[in-house]
Tab-separated table of C-alpha atoms in Angstrom:
chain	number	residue	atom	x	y	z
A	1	UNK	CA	0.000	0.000	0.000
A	2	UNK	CA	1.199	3.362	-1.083
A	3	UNK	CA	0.769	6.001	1.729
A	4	UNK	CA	0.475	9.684	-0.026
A	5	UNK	CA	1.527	12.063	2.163
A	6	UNK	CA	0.346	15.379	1.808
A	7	UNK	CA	0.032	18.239	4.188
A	8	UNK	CA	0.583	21.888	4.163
A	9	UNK	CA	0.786	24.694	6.237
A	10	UNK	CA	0.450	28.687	6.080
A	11	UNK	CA	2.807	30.997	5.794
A	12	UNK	CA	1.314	32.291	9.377
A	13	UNK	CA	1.538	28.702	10.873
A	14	UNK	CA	5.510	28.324	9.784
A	15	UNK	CA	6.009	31.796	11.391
A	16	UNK	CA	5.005	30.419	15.085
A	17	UNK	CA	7.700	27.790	14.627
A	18	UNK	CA	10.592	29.529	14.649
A	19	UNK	CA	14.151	28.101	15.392
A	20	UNK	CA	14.754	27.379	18.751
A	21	UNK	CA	11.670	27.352	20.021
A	22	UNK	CA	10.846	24.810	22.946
A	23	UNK	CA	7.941	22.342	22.939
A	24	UNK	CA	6.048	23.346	25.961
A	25	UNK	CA	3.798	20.208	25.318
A	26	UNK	CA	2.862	17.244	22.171
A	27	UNK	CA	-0.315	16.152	22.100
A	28	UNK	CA	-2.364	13.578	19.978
A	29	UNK	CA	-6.328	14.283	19.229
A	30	UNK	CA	-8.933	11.637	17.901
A	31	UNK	CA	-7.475	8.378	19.402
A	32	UNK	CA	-10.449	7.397	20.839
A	33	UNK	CA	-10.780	3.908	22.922
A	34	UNK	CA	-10.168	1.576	19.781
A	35	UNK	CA	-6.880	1.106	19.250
A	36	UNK	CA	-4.381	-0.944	21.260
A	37	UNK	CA	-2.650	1.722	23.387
A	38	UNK	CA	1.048	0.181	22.369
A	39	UNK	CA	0.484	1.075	18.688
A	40	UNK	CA	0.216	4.788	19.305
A	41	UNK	CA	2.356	6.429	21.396
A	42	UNK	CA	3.693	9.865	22.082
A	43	UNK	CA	6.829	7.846	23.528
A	44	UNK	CA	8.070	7.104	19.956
A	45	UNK	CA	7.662	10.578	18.445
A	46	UNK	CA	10.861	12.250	17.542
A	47	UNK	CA	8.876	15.912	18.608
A	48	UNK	CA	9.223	15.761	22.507
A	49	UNK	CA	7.581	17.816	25.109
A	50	UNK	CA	11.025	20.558	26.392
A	51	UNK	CA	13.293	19.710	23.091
A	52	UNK	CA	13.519	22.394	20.268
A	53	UNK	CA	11.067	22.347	17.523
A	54	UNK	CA	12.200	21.410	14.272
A	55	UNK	CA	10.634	20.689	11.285
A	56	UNK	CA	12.365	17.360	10.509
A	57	UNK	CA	10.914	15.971	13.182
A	58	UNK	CA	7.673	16.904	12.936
A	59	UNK	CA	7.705	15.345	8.994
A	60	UNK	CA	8.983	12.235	10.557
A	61	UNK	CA	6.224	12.104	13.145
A	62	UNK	CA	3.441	12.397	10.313
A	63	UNK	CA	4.471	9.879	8.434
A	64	UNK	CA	5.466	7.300	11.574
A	65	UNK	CA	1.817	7.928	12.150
A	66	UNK	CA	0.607	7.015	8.746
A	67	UNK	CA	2.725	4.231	8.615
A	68	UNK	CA	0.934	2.603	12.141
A	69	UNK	CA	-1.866	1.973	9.254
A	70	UNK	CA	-4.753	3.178	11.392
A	71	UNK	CA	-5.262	6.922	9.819
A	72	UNK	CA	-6.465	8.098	6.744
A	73	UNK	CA	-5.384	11.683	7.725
A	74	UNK	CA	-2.880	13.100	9.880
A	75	UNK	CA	-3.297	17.142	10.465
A	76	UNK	CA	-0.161	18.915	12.747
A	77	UNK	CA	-1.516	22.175	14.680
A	78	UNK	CA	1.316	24.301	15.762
A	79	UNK	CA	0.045	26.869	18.532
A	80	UNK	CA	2.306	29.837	20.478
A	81	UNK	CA	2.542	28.674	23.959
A	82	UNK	CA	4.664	30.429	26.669
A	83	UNK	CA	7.607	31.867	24.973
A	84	UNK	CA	7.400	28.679	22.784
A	85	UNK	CA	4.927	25.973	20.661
A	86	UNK	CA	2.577	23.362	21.455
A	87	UNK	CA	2.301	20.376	18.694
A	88	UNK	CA	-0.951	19.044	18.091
A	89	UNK	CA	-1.491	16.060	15.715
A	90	UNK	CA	-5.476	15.659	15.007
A	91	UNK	CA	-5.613	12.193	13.229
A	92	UNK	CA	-8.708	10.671	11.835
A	93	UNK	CA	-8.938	7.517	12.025
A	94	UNK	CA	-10.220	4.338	9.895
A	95	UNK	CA	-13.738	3.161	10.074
A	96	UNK	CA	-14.095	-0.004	12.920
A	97	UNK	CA	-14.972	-3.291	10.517
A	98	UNK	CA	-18.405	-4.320	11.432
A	99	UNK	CA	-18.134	-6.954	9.859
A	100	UNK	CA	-15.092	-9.183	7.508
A	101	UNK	CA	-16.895	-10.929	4.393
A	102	UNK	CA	-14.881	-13.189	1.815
A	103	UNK	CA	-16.526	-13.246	-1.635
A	104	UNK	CA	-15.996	-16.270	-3.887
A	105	UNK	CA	-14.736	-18.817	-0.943
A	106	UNK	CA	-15.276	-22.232	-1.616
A	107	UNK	CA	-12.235	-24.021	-0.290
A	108	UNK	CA	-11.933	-22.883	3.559
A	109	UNK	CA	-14.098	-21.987	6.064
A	110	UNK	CA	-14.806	-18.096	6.783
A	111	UNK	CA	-13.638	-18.780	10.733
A	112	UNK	CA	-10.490	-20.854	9.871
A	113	UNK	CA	-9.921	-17.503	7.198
A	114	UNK	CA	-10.532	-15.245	9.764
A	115	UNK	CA	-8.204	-16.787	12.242
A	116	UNK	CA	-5.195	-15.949	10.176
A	117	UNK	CA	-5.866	-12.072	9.918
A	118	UNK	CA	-4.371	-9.390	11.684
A	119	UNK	CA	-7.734	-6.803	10.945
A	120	UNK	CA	-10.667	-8.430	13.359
A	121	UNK	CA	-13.924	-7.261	13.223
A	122	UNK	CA	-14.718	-4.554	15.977
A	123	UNK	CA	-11.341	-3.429	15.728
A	124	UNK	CA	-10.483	-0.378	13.896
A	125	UNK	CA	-9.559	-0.527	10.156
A	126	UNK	CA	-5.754	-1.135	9.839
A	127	UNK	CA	-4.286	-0.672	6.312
A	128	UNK	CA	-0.669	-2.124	6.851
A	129	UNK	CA	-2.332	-5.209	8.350
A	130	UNK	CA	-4.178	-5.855	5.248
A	131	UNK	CA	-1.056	-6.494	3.455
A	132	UNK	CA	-0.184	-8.736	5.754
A	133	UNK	CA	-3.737	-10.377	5.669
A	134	UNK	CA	-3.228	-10.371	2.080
A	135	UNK	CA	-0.259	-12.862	2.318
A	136	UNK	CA	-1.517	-14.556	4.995
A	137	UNK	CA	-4.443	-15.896	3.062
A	138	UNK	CA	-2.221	-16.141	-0.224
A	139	UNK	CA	-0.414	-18.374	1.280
A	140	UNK	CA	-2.416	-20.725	3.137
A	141	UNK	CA	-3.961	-21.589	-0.288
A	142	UNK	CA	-0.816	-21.945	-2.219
A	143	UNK	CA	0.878	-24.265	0.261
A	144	UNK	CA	-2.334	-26.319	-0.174
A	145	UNK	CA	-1.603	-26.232	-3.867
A	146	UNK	CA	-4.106	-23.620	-5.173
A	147	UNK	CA	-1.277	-22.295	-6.796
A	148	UNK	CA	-3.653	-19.635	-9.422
A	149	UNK	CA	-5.762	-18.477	-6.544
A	150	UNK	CA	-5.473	-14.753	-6.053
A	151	UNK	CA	-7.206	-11.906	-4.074
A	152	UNK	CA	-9.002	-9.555	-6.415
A	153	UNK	CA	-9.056	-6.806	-4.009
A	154	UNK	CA	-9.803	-5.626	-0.663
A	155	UNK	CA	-11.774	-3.116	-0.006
A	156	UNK	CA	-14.338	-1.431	2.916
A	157	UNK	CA	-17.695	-1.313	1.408
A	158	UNK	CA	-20.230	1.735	2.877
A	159	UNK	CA	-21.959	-0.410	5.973
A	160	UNK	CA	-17.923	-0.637	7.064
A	161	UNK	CA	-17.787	-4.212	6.022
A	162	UNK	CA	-13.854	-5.779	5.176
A	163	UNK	CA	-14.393	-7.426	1.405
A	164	UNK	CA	-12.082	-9.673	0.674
A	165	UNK	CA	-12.432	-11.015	-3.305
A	166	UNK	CA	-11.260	-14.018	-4.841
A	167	UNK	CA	-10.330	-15.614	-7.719
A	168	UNK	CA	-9.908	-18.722	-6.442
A	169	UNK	CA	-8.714	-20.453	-9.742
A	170	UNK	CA	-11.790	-22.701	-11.419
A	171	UNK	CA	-10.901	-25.332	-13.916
A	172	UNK	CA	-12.644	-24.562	-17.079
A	173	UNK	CA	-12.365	-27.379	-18.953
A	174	UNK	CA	-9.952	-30.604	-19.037
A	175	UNK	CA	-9.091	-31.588	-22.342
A	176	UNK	CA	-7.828	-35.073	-23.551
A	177	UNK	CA	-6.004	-35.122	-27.131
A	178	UNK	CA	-5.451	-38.422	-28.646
A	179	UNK	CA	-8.734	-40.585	-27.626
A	180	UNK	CA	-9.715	-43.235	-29.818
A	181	UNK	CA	-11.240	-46.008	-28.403
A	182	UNK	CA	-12.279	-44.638	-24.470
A	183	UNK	CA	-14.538	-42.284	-24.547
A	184	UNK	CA	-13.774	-38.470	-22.762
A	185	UNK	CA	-15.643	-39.021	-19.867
A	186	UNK	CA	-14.559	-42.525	-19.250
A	187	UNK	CA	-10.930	-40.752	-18.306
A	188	UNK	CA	-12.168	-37.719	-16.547
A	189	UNK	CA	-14.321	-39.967	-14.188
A	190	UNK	CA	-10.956	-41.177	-12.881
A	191	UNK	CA	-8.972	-37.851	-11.886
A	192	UNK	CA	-8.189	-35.590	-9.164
A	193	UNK	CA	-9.354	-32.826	-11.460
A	194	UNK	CA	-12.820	-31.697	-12.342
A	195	UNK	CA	-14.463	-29.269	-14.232
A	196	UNK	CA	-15.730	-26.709	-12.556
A	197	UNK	CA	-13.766	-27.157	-9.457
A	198	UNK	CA	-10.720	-25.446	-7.756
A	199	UNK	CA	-7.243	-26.020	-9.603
A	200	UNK	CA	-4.879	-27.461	-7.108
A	201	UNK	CA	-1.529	-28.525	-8.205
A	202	UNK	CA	-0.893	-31.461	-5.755
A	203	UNK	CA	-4.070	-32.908	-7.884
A	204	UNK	CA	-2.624	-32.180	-10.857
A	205	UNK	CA	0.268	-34.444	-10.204
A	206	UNK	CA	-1.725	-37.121	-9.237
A	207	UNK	CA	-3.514	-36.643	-12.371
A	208	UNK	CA	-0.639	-37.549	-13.856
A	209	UNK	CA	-0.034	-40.968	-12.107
A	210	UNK	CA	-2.850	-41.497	-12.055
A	211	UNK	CA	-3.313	-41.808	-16.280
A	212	UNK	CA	-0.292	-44.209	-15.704
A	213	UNK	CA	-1.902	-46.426	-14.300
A	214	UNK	CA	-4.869	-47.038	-16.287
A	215	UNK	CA	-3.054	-49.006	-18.736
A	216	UNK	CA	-4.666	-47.753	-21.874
A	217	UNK	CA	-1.936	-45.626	-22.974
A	218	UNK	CA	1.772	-45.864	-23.912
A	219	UNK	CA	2.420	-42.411	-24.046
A	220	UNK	CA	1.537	-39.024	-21.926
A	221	UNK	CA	2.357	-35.591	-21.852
A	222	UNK	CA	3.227	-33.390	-19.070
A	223	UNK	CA	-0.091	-31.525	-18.706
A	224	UNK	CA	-0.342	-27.851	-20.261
A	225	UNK	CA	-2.344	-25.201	-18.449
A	226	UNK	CA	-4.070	-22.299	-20.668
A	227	UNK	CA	-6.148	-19.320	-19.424
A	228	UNK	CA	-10.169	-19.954	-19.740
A	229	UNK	CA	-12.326	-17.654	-21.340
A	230	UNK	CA	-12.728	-16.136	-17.906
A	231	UNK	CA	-8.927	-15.224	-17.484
A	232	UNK	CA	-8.963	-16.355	-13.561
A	233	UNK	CA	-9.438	-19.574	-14.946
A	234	UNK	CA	-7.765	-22.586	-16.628
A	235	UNK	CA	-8.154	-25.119	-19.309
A	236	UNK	CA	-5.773	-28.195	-18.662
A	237	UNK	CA	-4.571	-30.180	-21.226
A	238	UNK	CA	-3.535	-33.813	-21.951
A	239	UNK	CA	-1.900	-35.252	-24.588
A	240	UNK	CA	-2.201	-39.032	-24.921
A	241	UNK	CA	-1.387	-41.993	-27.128
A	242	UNK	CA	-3.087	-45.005	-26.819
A	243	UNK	CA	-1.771	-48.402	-26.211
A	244	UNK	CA	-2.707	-51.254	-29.021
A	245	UNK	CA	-5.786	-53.103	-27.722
A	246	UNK	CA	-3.937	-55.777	-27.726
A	247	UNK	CA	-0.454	-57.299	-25.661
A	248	UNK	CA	1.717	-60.233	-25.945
A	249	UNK	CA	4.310	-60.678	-23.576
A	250	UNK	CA	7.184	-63.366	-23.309
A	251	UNK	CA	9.483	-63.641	-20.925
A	252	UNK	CA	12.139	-66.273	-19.751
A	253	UNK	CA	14.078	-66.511	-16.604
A	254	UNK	CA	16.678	-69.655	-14.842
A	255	UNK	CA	16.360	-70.167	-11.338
A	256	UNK	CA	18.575	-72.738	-9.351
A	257	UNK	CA	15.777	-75.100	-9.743
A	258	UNK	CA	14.907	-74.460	-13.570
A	259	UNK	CA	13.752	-72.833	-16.330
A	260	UNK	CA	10.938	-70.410	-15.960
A	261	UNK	CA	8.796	-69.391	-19.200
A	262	UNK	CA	5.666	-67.367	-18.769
A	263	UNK	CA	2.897	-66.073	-21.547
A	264	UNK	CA	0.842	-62.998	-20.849
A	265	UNK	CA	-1.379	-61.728	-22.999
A	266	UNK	CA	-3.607	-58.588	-22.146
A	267	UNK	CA	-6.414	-57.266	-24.241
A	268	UNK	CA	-8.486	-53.566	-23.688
A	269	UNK	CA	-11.911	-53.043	-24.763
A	270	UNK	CA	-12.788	-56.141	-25.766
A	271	UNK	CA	-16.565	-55.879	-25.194
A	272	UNK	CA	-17.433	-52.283	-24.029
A	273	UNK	CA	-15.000	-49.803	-23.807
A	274	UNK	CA	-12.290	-49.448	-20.557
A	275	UNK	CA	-13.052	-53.473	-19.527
A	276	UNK	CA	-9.715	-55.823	-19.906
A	277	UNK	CA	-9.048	-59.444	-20.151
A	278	UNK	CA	-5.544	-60.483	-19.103
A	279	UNK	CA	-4.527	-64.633	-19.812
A	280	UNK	CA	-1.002	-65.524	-18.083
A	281	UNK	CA	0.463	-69.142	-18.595
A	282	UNK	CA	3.216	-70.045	-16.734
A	283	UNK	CA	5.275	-73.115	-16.757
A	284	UNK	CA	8.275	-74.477	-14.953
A	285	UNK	CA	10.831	-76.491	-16.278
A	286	UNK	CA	12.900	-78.371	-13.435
A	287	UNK	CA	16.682	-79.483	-14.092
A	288	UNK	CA	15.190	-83.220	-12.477
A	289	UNK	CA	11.408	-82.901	-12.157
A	290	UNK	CA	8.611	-82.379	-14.288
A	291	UNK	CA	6.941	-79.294	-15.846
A	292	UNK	CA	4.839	-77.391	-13.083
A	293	UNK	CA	1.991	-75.249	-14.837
A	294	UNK	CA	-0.426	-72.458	-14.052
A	295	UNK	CA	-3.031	-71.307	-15.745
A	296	UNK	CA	-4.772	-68.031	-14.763
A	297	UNK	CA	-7.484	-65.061	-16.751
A	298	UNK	CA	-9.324	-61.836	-15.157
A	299	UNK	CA	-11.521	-60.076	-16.355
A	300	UNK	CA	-11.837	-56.677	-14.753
A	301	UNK	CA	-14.684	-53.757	-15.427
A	302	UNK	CA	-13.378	-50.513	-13.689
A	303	UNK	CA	-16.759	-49.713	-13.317
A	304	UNK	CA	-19.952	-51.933	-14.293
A	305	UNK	CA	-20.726	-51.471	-17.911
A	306	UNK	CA	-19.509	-47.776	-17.603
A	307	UNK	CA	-22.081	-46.576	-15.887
A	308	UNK	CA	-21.834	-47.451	-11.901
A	309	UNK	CA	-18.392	-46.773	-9.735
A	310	UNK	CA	-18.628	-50.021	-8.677
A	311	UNK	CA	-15.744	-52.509	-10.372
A	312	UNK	CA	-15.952	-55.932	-10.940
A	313	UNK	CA	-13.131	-58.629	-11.706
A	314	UNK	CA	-14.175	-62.215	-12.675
A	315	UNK	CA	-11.097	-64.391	-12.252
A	316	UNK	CA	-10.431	-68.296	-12.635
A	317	UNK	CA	-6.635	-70.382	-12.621
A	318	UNK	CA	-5.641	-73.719	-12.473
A	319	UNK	CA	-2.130	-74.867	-10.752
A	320	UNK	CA	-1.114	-78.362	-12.352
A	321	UNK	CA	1.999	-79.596	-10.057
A	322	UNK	CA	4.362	-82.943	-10.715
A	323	UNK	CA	6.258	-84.655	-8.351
A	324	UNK	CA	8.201	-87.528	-7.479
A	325	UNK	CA	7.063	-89.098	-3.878
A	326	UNK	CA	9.012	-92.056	-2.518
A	327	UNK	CA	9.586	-93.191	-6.594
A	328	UNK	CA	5.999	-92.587	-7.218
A	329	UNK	CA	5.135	-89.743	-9.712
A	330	UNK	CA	1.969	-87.409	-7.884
A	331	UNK	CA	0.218	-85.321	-9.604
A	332	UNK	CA	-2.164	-82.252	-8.494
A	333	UNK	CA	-4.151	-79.968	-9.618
A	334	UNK	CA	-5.633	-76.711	-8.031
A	335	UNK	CA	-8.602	-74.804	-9.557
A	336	UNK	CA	-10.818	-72.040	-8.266
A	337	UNK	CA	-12.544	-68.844	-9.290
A	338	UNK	CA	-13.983	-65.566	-7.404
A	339	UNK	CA	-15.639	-62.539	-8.515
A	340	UNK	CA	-14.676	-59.544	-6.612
A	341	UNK	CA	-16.782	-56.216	-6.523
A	342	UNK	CA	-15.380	-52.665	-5.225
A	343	UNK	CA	-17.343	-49.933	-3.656
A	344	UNK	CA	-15.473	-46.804	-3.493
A	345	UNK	CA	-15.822	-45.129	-0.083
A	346	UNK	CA	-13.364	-42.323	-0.725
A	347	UNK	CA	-12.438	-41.512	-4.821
A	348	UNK	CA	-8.945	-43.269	-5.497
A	349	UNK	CA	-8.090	-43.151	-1.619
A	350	UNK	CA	-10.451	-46.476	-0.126
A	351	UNK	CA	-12.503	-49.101	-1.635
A	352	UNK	CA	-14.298	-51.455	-0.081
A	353	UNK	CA	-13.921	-54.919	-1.727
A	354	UNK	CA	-16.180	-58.114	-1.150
A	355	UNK	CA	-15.244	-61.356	-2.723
C-alpha cells in the first residue's frame, strides 16, 4: 500500500515555529478507545515535550503515524505557547470493521480464514495489516496447492464491512487429445481434477499418475495449463497416445531349480470400452522334475458397464503340479474362481472390496 503524504501549512503557521523554540507540550487528538494503546504512542515521536522544535521531526512524526496503518489523515496544529509551541497532531482515524466478508470462498471456512488475519472485526480498520492479511491468506492456499488463486481486491464497502475477493482459480475445462477407443468421460471420471472445481496442483500431479496407471496408454504428456475464457481460470490439457488393444508378452528366466517361461497376454476393450481381459500361462521347467503349470485369466470392469463406480473382476486359474514321492510320480491340480466387486468409499483413496 502506497501512503500519499500530503500536508501543508500557512505561511502564518511556519512563522510560530521559529528556530529554537521549545515544545512546551505534544499532544495527539482523535485516538479514541479503539486502538491498542502500544500502537500509538507519544513515547516514539521524535517531537518531545522541552526539546527544540524542528521541522524534521515533525515530517517524521506524520508519516510514523501514517505508517501505524490506522489513519487516513494526519493534520499537525502548531500553537504559540509560553515563549514557545505546542504540537498538536489531530488524526482521523479508519472506520471499525463491522463486519469481515470473503466473496468467492469455496475451499476454507470463513472462521479458519478469519483466524489468520491481523484486521478483526470490531477493531479499527488497519491498512498495513491488510497487506499482511493479504499474504496470509495467499499463502495458506498456495501451500495447499491452489497455486492460481489470487485476491481480487480488498476493499471497505459503505456499511464498514472488510471485502475480501477471490479468484480462487476454477478449472474450465480438461481436455484429452489423442482418444480413440475410451470415450472423454470414461478418463475424466478417474482424476483428481474436475471441471468446474478449484485447480490445485498437488491434484494435478496425481492426475498424472494417475493416467499411468490405467493401462490404456503408452504415451503421456506433461499436462499444459491455458487461461479460460474467464482469465482467472484454466483449461488443462492432456496429450495421450493409446496403447494397441492388444499385448503379448514373453518372458524367460533360470532359477537354481529351472527354467521359468511365462505367456501374458492382455487385451483392452474387448466388449465395451475401458473393460480388460488379461490370460497368463506359466510353466516351470525343473533341471530333475517335471513341468509345473499355471493357468490363470481376469476379467476386470473398472466400473460396471460404464455406468456405476462399482468394479468388478471375474477371475479363474488352475495350478497343475508334478512330483516324485518315494519313486511314485503325484500329480495335483488346483482350480478355483472368485468374482470380486469394489465400492469406493473415498475416490482413489479407499474401496471397499467383497469377494
Amino acid at each position: 500500500f502506497l501512503y500519499i503524504l500530503l500536508f501543508s501549512f500557512c505561511s502564518s503557521t511556519l512563522a510560530l515555529a521559529a528556530p529554537l523554540q521549545i515544545i512546551k507540550n505534544v499532544a495527539i487528538q482523535g485516538l479514541g478507545t479503539n486502538l491498542p494503546s502500544e500502537s500509538v504512542s507519544l513515547k516514539k515521536l521524535f517531537t518531545k515535550q522541552g526539546h527544540v522544535f524542528q521541522q524534521k521531526n515533525l515530517t517524521q512524526d506524520i508519516n510514523a503515524l501514517y505508517l501505524t496503518g490506522y489513519f487516513s489523515q494526519v493534520t499537525p496544529k502548531i500553537i504559540p505557547q509560553n515563549s514557545g509551541v505546542s504540537v498538536t497532531f489531530q488524526v482521523k482515524k479508519y472506520p471499525i470493521i463491522k463486519k469481515i466478508i470473503f466473496q468467492n470462498n469455496s475451499i476454507y471456512s470463513d472462521q479458519t480464514l478469519k483466524d489468520l488475519l491481523k484486521n478483526q472485526e470490531g477493531q479499527v480498520l488497519n491498512t498495513k495489516f491488510m497487506t499482511q492479511d493479504h499474504k496470509a491468506i495467499s499463502n495458506l492456499y498456495q501451500n495447499d496447492g491452489y497455486q492460481i488463486f489470487h485476491i481480487l481486491k480488498i476493499f471497505m464497502d459503505k456499511n464498514q464491512n472488510l471485502i475480501f475477493e477471490f479468484a480462487q482459480g476454477e478449472i474450465e475445462n480438461i481436455r484429452i487429445i489423442g482418444l480413440n477407443k475410451l470415450d472423454h468421460k470414461i478418463i475424466l471420471r478417474d482424476l483428481y481434477s474436475r471441471p468446474k472445481a478449484i485447480f490445485n496442483s498437488h491434484n494435478l500431479e496425481n492426475d498424472q499418475i494417475k493416467l499411468s496407471s490405467l493401462g490404456y496408454f503408452s504415451e503421456i504428456s506433461a499436462p499444459h495449463l491455458d487461461l479460460g475464457e474467464d482469465k482467472n481460470n484454466l483449461v488443462i490439457t492432456f496429450q495421450v497416445k493409446e496403447q494397441k488393444p492388444n499385448q503379448l508378452d514373453l518372458g524367460f528366466e533360470s532359477g537354481q531349480t529351472g527354467l521359468k517361461g511365462v505367456v501374458d497376454l492382455k487385451t483392452n476393450h474387448l466388449f465395451i470400452p475401458s473393460d480388460k481381459l488379461s490370460l497368463k500361462i506359466e510353466s516351470e521347467f525343473g533341471f530333475t522334475s517335471l513341468t509345473n503349470q499355471s493357468y490363470t485369466a481376469q476379467y476386470l470392469q473398472p466400473w460396471i458397464l460404464n455406468q456405476k463406480p462399482i468394479s468388478f473382476i471375474l477371475g479363474s486359474w488352475l495350478a497343475e503340479k508334478s512330483s516324485y514321492l518315494n519313486s511314485t510320480l503325484e500329480k495335483s491340480n488346483r482350480l478355483g474362481a472368485n468374482i470380486i466387486l469394489g465400492f469406493p468409499l473415498i475416490k482413489n483413496k479407499l474401496t471397499l472390496s467383497t469377494q
